[in-house]
Amino acid sequence: MAIDRYSKDYHLIDSVDERGRIRTETKYIGEAYVFQNGLDSARGAGKGLAALCVFSWMAFLAALYFPSVASHSVYAVLPCAFTALPLWFLSGVAVTALRVKEPFIHRDADRFTLRLPAAAAFAAALSAAAVLGAALALGLRGQAPLAGDCVFLGCNLVCFVCALLCRRLRDALAVQIS
């Protein structure tokens, strides 16, 4: 069962239109939020976050594209594949940072304060697990590494570094109640 934590931030207004139909409109009554360091600083951090997300997505796709010994090991390829989920969340935060106008709503504030650090941490952890799994696969299999193994390891390291850099941007996107 889903919990809607933002339902108390809205007020429903019922009205009757000229055809006699009941129309329900929502009005935001929650607290307004602004960036602590100002909108310009947040836009710059949003651009940096978007660039890091694009770079991470390219590295993620390249890691899965080339054939490698690691791509045939479940303990290496599954963490790499599941990195797509936190990358998606980070991309959503980046888009929100580029499009939001001050003052903004509680849902957007939670994206900056809760989703950004958590998604960056999970992306870093999954990328690190993929690197460790690939190293384990190369050590256990005894096969000569393929060229795709270097790409797999390198691209997952790129995702790891980008996730850590995304996490560092959380201070520039810190919010406060206006």
XYZ file of N, CA and C in Angstrom:
534
model
N 0.831 -1.165 0.000
C 0.000 0.000 0.000
C 0.887 1.243 0.000
N 0.657 2.114 -0.936
C 1.461 3.318 -1.082
C 0.999 4.396 -0.105
N 1.954 5.135 0.392
C 1.657 6.233 1.302
C 1.904 7.526 0.528
N 0.905 8.384 0.508
C 1.055 9.662 -0.172
C 1.424 10.704 0.863
N 2.702 10.998 0.949
C 3.173 11.924 1.973
C 2.884 13.374 1.640
N 2.428 13.643 0.412
C 2.188 15.019 0.003
C 0.712 15.389 -0.043
N -0.174 14.498 0.369
C -1.604 14.788 0.268
C -2.040 15.926 1.188
N -1.360 16.121 2.307
C -1.726 17.207 3.215
C -1.249 18.573 2.712
N -0.450 18.567 1.654
C 0.036 19.824 1.085
C -0.938 20.426 0.077
N -2.025 19.736 -0.188
C -2.974 20.205 -1.197
C -4.373 20.325 -0.608
N -5.121 21.239 -1.151
C -6.516 21.444 -0.768
C -7.354 21.258 -2.033
N -8.402 20.466 -1.930
C -9.280 20.216 -3.072
C -10.406 21.241 -3.084
N -10.626 21.860 -4.229
C -11.671 22.863 -4.393
C -12.652 22.350 -5.440
N -13.890 22.141 -4.999
C -14.943 21.682 -5.904
C -15.725 22.879 -6.428
N -16.050 22.834 -7.707
C -16.880 23.874 -8.317
C -17.743 23.236 -9.400
N -18.800 23.927 -9.760
C -19.712 23.447 -10.797
C -19.516 24.331 -12.024
N -19.293 23.698 -13.187
C -19.104 24.486 -14.404
C -20.453 24.787 -15.055
N -20.440 25.441 -16.217
C -21.679 25.864 -16.874
C -22.530 24.698 -17.364
N -21.959 23.523 -17.513
C -22.723 22.348 -17.930
C -23.290 21.568 -16.741
N -22.997 21.999 -15.559
C -23.503 21.321 -14.371
C -22.588 20.224 -13.850
N -21.409 20.088 -14.403
C -20.460 19.070 -13.951
C -19.641 19.604 -12.778
N -19.310 18.694 -11.916
C -18.485 19.068 -10.770
C -17.021 18.964 -11.181
N -16.304 20.050 -11.006
C -14.867 20.116 -11.305
C -14.114 20.202 -9.984
N -13.072 19.411 -9.881
C -12.241 19.433 -8.688
C -10.862 19.939 -9.088
N -10.452 21.010 -8.455
C -9.132 21.580 -8.688
C -8.316 21.459 -7.418
N -7.025 21.361 -7.586
C -6.144 21.275 -6.428
C -5.412 22.597 -6.252
N -5.213 22.957 -4.997
C -4.476 24.165 -4.664
C -3.399 23.772 -3.664
N -2.166 24.157 -3.956
C -1.049 23.856 -3.064
C -1.108 24.787 -1.861
N -1.164 24.193 -0.670
C -1.219 24.981 0.564
C -0.038 24.680 1.479
N 0.895 23.854 0.982
C 2.053 23.483 1.796
C 3.069 24.607 1.870
N 4.161 24.322 2.546
C 5.215 25.312 2.707
C 5.979 25.492 1.402
N 6.478 26.696 1.193
C 7.273 27.004 0.013
C 8.752 26.855 0.366
N 9.532 26.381 -0.577
C 10.954 26.130 -0.365
C 11.775 26.940 -1.356
N 12.979 27.287 -0.953
C 13.949 27.968 -1.809
C 15.316 27.319 -1.589
N 16.244 27.604 -2.495
C 17.606 27.095 -2.347
C 18.367 27.952 -1.341
N 19.181 27.315 -0.526
C 19.951 28.041 0.478
C 20.990 28.960 -0.152
N 21.619 28.507 -1.217
C 22.689 29.276 -1.850
C 22.207 30.118 -3.018
N 20.929 30.175 -3.253
C 20.390 30.965 -4.345
C 20.119 30.136 -5.594
N 19.279 30.672 -6.439
C 18.856 29.959 -7.645
C 19.986 29.815 -8.651
N 20.836 30.823 -8.786
C 21.926 30.752 -9.763
C 22.921 29.649 -9.411
N 23.254 29.527 -8.149
C 24.154 28.462 -7.703
C 23.522 27.088 -7.940
N 22.219 26.986 -7.694
C 21.522 25.716 -7.898
C 21.442 25.366 -9.385
N 21.252 26.365 -10.239
C 21.229 26.105 -11.685
C 22.590 25.596 -12.167
N 23.657 26.193 -11.656
C 24.996 25.719 -12.005
C 25.227 24.293 -11.546
N 24.791 23.992 -10.320
C 24.917 22.629 -9.811
C 24.035 21.679 -10.611
N 22.859 22.156 -11.047
C 21.983 21.330 -11.874
C 22.605 21.011 -13.219
N 23.298 21.985 -13.802
C 23.988 21.734 -15.074
C 25.120 20.729 -14.884
N 25.847 20.875 -13.786
C 26.904 19.905 -13.486
C 26.345 18.520 -13.242
N 25.242 18.448 -12.528
C 24.588 17.174 -12.264
C 24.100 16.546 -13.559
N 23.529 17.350 -14.445
C 23.056 16.834 -15.728
C 24.219 16.319 -16.572
N 25.335 17.037 -16.574
C 26.508 16.593 -17.337
C 27.054 15.279 -16.775
N 27.106 15.172 -15.451
C 27.569 13.929 -14.829
C 26.624 12.770 -15.139
N 25.322 13.044 -15.178
C 24.353 11.990 -15.497
C 24.507 11.523 -16.935
N 24.695 12.458 -17.861
C 24.891 12.081 -19.269
C 26.154 11.248 -19.416
N 27.221 11.672 -18.764
C 28.479 10.933 -18.819
C 28.317 9.543 -18.202
N 27.582 9.452 -17.100
C 27.339 8.158 -16.456
C 26.509 7.240 -17.341
N 25.475 7.800 -17.988
C 24.648 6.981 -18.872
C 25.462 6.432 -20.042
N 26.345 7.248 -20.602
C 27.185 6.762 -21.704
C 28.124 5.660 -21.223
N 28.707 5.836 -20.050
C 29.587 4.803 -19.495
C 28.803 3.536 -19.165
N 27.609 3.698 -18.631
C 26.758 2.547 -18.300
C 26.431 1.732 -19.551
N 26.034 2.424 -20.616
C 25.681 1.712 -21.856
C 26.901 1.077 -22.507
N 28.038 1.749 -22.441
C 29.263 1.177 -23.007
C 29.705 -0.056 -22.233
N 29.521 -0.057 -20.927
C 29.915 -1.211 -20.107
C 29.117 -2.450 -20.474
N 27.869 -2.263 -20.835
C 27.028 -3.418 -21.176
C 27.076 -3.788 -22.649
N 27.670 -2.947 -23.474
C 27.633 -3.179 -24.918
C 28.675 -4.188 -25.393
N 29.899 -4.054 -24.932
C 30.988 -4.884 -25.449
C 31.022 -6.251 -24.762
N 31.317 -7.327 -25.522
C 31.404 -8.656 -24.903
C 32.628 -8.752 -23.988
N 32.404 -9.368 -22.844
C 33.486 -9.506 -21.864
C 33.246 -10.740 -21.011
N 34.272 -11.150 -20.307
C 34.142 -12.259 -19.357
C 33.211 -11.833 -18.225
N 33.317 -10.603 -17.806
C 32.490 -10.105 -16.700
C 31.015 -10.084 -17.065
N 30.699 -9.873 -18.339
C 29.286 -9.817 -18.726
C 28.633 -11.193 -18.709
N 29.417 -12.244 -18.543
C 28.864 -13.594 -18.427
C 28.804 -14.070 -16.981
N 29.097 -13.174 -16.055
C 29.051 -13.495 -14.632
C 27.910 -12.715 -13.995
N 27.033 -13.426 -13.345
C 25.858 -12.802 -12.756
C 26.252 -11.790 -11.684
N 27.246 -12.125 -10.885
C 27.643 -11.247 -9.799
C 28.377 -9.998 -10.283
N 28.681 -9.921 -11.562
C 29.283 -8.711 -12.113
C 28.272 -7.903 -12.921
N 27.457 -8.600 -13.696
C 26.568 -7.880 -14.610
C 25.289 -7.400 -13.919
N 24.815 -8.094 -12.902
C 23.593 -7.648 -12.230
C 23.767 -6.316 -11.500
N 24.829 -6.125 -10.730
C 24.988 -4.793 -10.136
C 25.141 -3.700 -11.185
N 25.822 -4.036 -12.274
C 25.974 -3.055 -13.346
C 24.616 -2.721 -13.960
N 23.805 -3.727 -14.211
C 22.489 -3.494 -14.828
C 21.567 -2.723 -13.882
N 21.630 -3.027 -12.602
C 20.764 -2.340 -11.644
C 21.222 -0.909 -11.356
N 22.378 -0.533 -11.848
C 22.827 0.850 -11.714
C 21.915 1.795 -12.491
N 21.168 1.269 -13.445
C 20.262 2.107 -14.244
C 19.205 2.776 -13.372
N 18.738 2.125 -12.346
C 17.688 2.702 -11.503
C 18.154 3.958 -10.753
N 19.268 3.916 -10.012
C 19.695 5.172 -9.382
C 20.134 6.229 -10.393
N 20.643 5.807 -11.549
C 20.979 6.790 -12.579
C 19.722 7.482 -13.093
N 18.636 6.745 -13.193
C 17.360 7.339 -13.605
C 16.890 8.370 -12.579
N 16.988 8.025 -11.308
C 16.591 8.959 -10.258
C 17.484 10.202 -10.247
N 18.785 10.006 -10.434
C 19.692 11.155 -10.499
C 19.368 12.048 -11.689
N 19.015 11.440 -12.807
C 18.644 12.227 -13.981
C 17.369 13.020 -13.725
N 16.436 12.434 -13.015
C 15.213 13.145 -12.651
C 15.490 14.340 -11.749
N 16.423 14.183 -10.822
C 16.807 15.296 -9.954
C 17.482 16.389 -10.783
N 18.297 15.995 -11.747
C 18.974 16.977 -12.596
C 17.971 17.784 -13.414
N 16.981 17.102 -13.967
C 15.946 17.800 -14.745
C 15.155 18.735 -13.839
N 14.840 18.284 -12.638
C 14.123 19.128 -11.686
C 14.958 20.353 -11.319
N 16.250 20.167 -11.125
C 17.123 21.294 -10.766
C 17.200 22.324 -11.888
N 17.099 21.867 -13.119
C 17.169 22.798 -14.241
C 15.842 23.511 -14.504
N 14.736 22.904 -14.099
C 13.426 23.452 -14.434
C 12.707 24.142 -13.284
N 13.105 23.911 -12.059
C 12.358 24.418 -10.905
C 12.510 25.937 -10.796
N 11.434 26.546 -10.337
C 11.435 27.987 -10.074
C 11.147 28.189 -8.599
N 11.787 29.183 -8.036
C 11.564 29.475 -6.621
C 10.329 30.326 -6.453
N 9.575 30.169 -5.443
C 9.566 29.086 -4.459
C 8.980 27.815 -5.071
N 9.430 26.672 -4.583
C 8.944 25.402 -5.118
C 8.291 24.577 -4.019
N 7.711 23.457 -4.432
C 6.855 22.675 -3.537
C 7.656 21.614 -2.773
N 6.991 21.007 -1.827
C 7.575 20.005 -0.940
C 8.126 18.808 -1.715
N 7.424 18.361 -2.734
C 7.863 17.209 -3.525
C 9.215 17.482 -4.174
N 9.393 18.676 -4.729
C 10.677 19.024 -5.345
C 11.773 19.168 -4.304
N 11.439 19.702 -3.150
C 12.430 19.823 -2.078
C 12.913 18.445 -1.627
N 12.008 17.486 -1.554
C 12.401 16.131 -1.171
C 13.289 15.479 -2.220
N 13.105 15.842 -3.465
C 13.994 15.305 -4.505
C 15.430 15.750 -4.263
N 15.611 16.983 -3.835
C 16.958 17.490 -3.598
C 17.547 16.995 -2.290
N 16.741 16.900 -1.256
C 17.274 16.553 0.057
C 17.317 15.053 0.332
N 16.396 14.287 -0.243
C 16.338 12.850 0.027
C 16.797 12.000 -1.152
N 16.273 12.282 -2.326
C 16.531 11.410 -3.473
C 17.946 11.552 -4.011
N 18.462 12.766 -4.076
C 19.811 12.974 -4.627
C 20.887 12.220 -3.847
N 20.990 12.375 -2.530
C 22.051 11.640 -1.818
C 21.860 10.128 -1.853
N 20.613 9.680 -1.742
C 20.366 8.236 -1.733
C 20.668 7.614 -3.093
N 20.227 8.246 -4.164
C 20.473 7.703 -5.499
C 21.963 7.712 -5.824
N 22.667 8.756 -5.425
C 24.107 8.809 -5.669
C 24.831 7.715 -4.887
N 24.419 7.488 -3.656
C 25.052 6.444 -2.839
C 24.787 5.059 -3.429
N 23.556 4.807 -3.864
C 23.246 3.505 -4.454
C 23.959 3.305 -5.790
N 24.070 4.358 -6.585
C 24.793 4.249 -7.855
C 26.265 3.942 -7.609
N 26.854 4.591 -6.614
C 28.260 4.325 -6.281
C 28.435 2.903 -5.762
N 27.534 2.462 -4.897
C 27.642 1.110 -4.332
C 27.468 0.034 -5.411
N 26.504 0.219 -6.296
C 26.291 -0.773 -7.351
C 27.437 -0.785 -8.350
N 27.972 0.374 -8.669
C 29.121 0.418 -9.576
C 30.342 -0.242 -8.944
N 30.558 0.004 -7.668
C 31.673 -0.640 -6.974
C 31.477 -2.155 -6.914
N 30.241 -2.586 -6.687
C 29.964 -4.030 -6.670
C 30.201 -4.645 -8.046
N 29.882 -3.919 -9.107
C 30.130 -4.419 -10.460
C 31.624 -4.541 -10.736
N 32.403 -3.570 -10.264
C 33.860 -3.634 -10.437
C 34.432 -4.819 -9.663
N 33.991 -4.990 -8.423
C 34.473 -6.131 -7.625
C 34.037 -7.457 -8.237
N 32.815 -7.515 -8.736
C 32.344 -8.734 -9.395
C 33.119 -9.044 -10.654
N 33.453 -8.023 -11.421
C 34.243 -8.237 -12.639
C 35.647 -8.706 -12.292
N 36.247 -8.119 -11.262
C 37.582 -8.562 -10.839
C 37.542 -9.998 -10.343
N 36.483 -10.343 -9.620
C 36.319 -11.718 -9.152
C 36.113 -12.678 -10.316
N 35.323 -12.273 -11.297
C 35.085 -13.118 -12.466
C 36.369 -13.347 -13.252
N 37.173 -12.315 -13.402
C 38.432 -12.473 -14.120
C 39.405 -13.361 -13.352
N 39.381 -13.261 -12.033
C 40.274 -14.084 -11.227
C 39.859 -15.545 -11.165
N 38.562 -15.805 -11.122
C 38.080 -17.178 -10.982
C 38.046 -17.947 -12.292
N 37.776 -17.285 -13.370
C 37.599 -17.978 -14.648
C 38.906 -18.482 -15.236
N 39.960 -17.776 -15.016
C 41.239 -18.217 -15.562
C 41.361 -17.978 -17.062
N 40.422 -17.289 -17.659
C 40.490 -16.964 -19.079
C 41.291 -15.688 -19.260
N 41.774 -15.537 -20.457
C 42.442 -14.277 -20.778
C 41.368 -13.193 -20.865
N 41.621 -12.035 -20.287
C 40.604 -10.974 -20.353
C 40.411 -10.493 -21.795
N 39.178 -10.208 -22.105
C 38.851 -9.655 -23.412
C 38.981 -8.136 -23.360
N 38.949 -7.522 -24.528
C 39.026 -6.055 -24.566
C 37.809 -5.444 -23.878
N 36.683 -6.130 -23.939
C 35.475 -5.644 -23.297
C 35.569 -5.623 -21.787
N 36.467 -6.433 -21.212
C 36.639 -6.420 -19.760
C 37.254 -5.110 -19.287
N 38.190 -4.598 -20.043
C 38.771 -3.291 -19.691
C 37.706 -2.203 -19.798
N 36.859 -2.306 -20.815
C 35.776 -1.329 -20.981
C 34.785 -1.461 -19.832
N 34.430 -2.686 -19.476
C 33.492 -2.928 -18.378
C 34.019 -2.339 -17.069
N 35.268 -2.643 -16.739
C 35.856 -2.132 -15.501
C 35.983 -0.612 -15.540
N 36.486 -0.094 -16.647
C 36.673 1.353 -16.752
C 35.372 2.125 -16.696
N 34.359 1.641 -17.392
C 33.075 2.350 -17.418
C 32.372 2.288 -16.073
N 32.504 1.176 -15.371
C 31.906 1.111 -14.033
C 32.669 1.988 -13.045
N 33.970 2.127 -13.246
C 34.720 3.070 -12.420
C 34.308 4.507 -12.716
N 34.041 4.800 -13.980
C 33.546 6.133 -14.355
C 32.198 6.392 -13.685
N 31.308 5.415 -13.704
C 30.004 5.562 -13.034
C 30.188 5.780 -11.530
N 31.129 5.073 -10.944
C 31.414 5.218 -9.515
C 31.874 6.640 -9.191
N 32.820 7.151 -9.966
C 33.347 8.497 -9.728
C 32.265 9.549 -9.968
N 31.481 9.374 -11.027
C 30.403 10.333 -11.306
C 29.363 10.339 -10.191
N 29.060 9.171 -9.646
C 28.095 9.099 -8.543
C 28.635 9.816 -7.310
N 29.924 9.673 -7.033
C 30.512 10.376 -5.898
C 30.496 11.889 -6.124
N 30.755 12.306 -7.352
C 30.709 13.737 -7.660
C 29.279 14.278 -7.581
N 28.315 13.470 -7.976
C 26.903 13.880 -7.846
C 26.541 14.065 -6.384
N 27.033 13.196 -5.540
C 26.736 13.297 -4.105
C 27.333 14.567 -3.511
N 28.458 15.008 -4.035
C 29.078 16.236 -3.535
C 28.274 17.481 -3.895
N 27.401 17.379 -4.892
C 26.592 18.524 -5.312
C 25.384 18.766 -4.415
N 25.160 17.904 -3.448
C 23.976 18.050 -2.595
C 24.006 19.331 -1.773
N 25.192 19.816 -1.431
C 25.283 21.065 -0.661
C 24.868 22.269 -1.511
N 25.190 22.238 -2.785
C 24.806 23.340 -3.673
C 23.297 23.334 -3.952
N 22.660 22.173 -3.773
C 21.213 22.055 -3.997
C 20.446 21.947 -2.686
N 21.041 22.390 -1.602
C 20.360 22.363 -0.296
C 19.196 23.356 -0.308
N 18.114 22.972 0.358
C 16.907 23.798 0.357
C 16.566 24.241 1.773
N 15.745 25.261 1.846
C 15.226 25.745 3.124
C 13.831 26.267 2.915
N 13.088 26.364 3.996
C 11.727 26.890 3.926
C 11.828 28.399 3.774
N 11.071 28.918 2.799
C 11.143 30.372 2.566
C 10.316 31.154 3.558
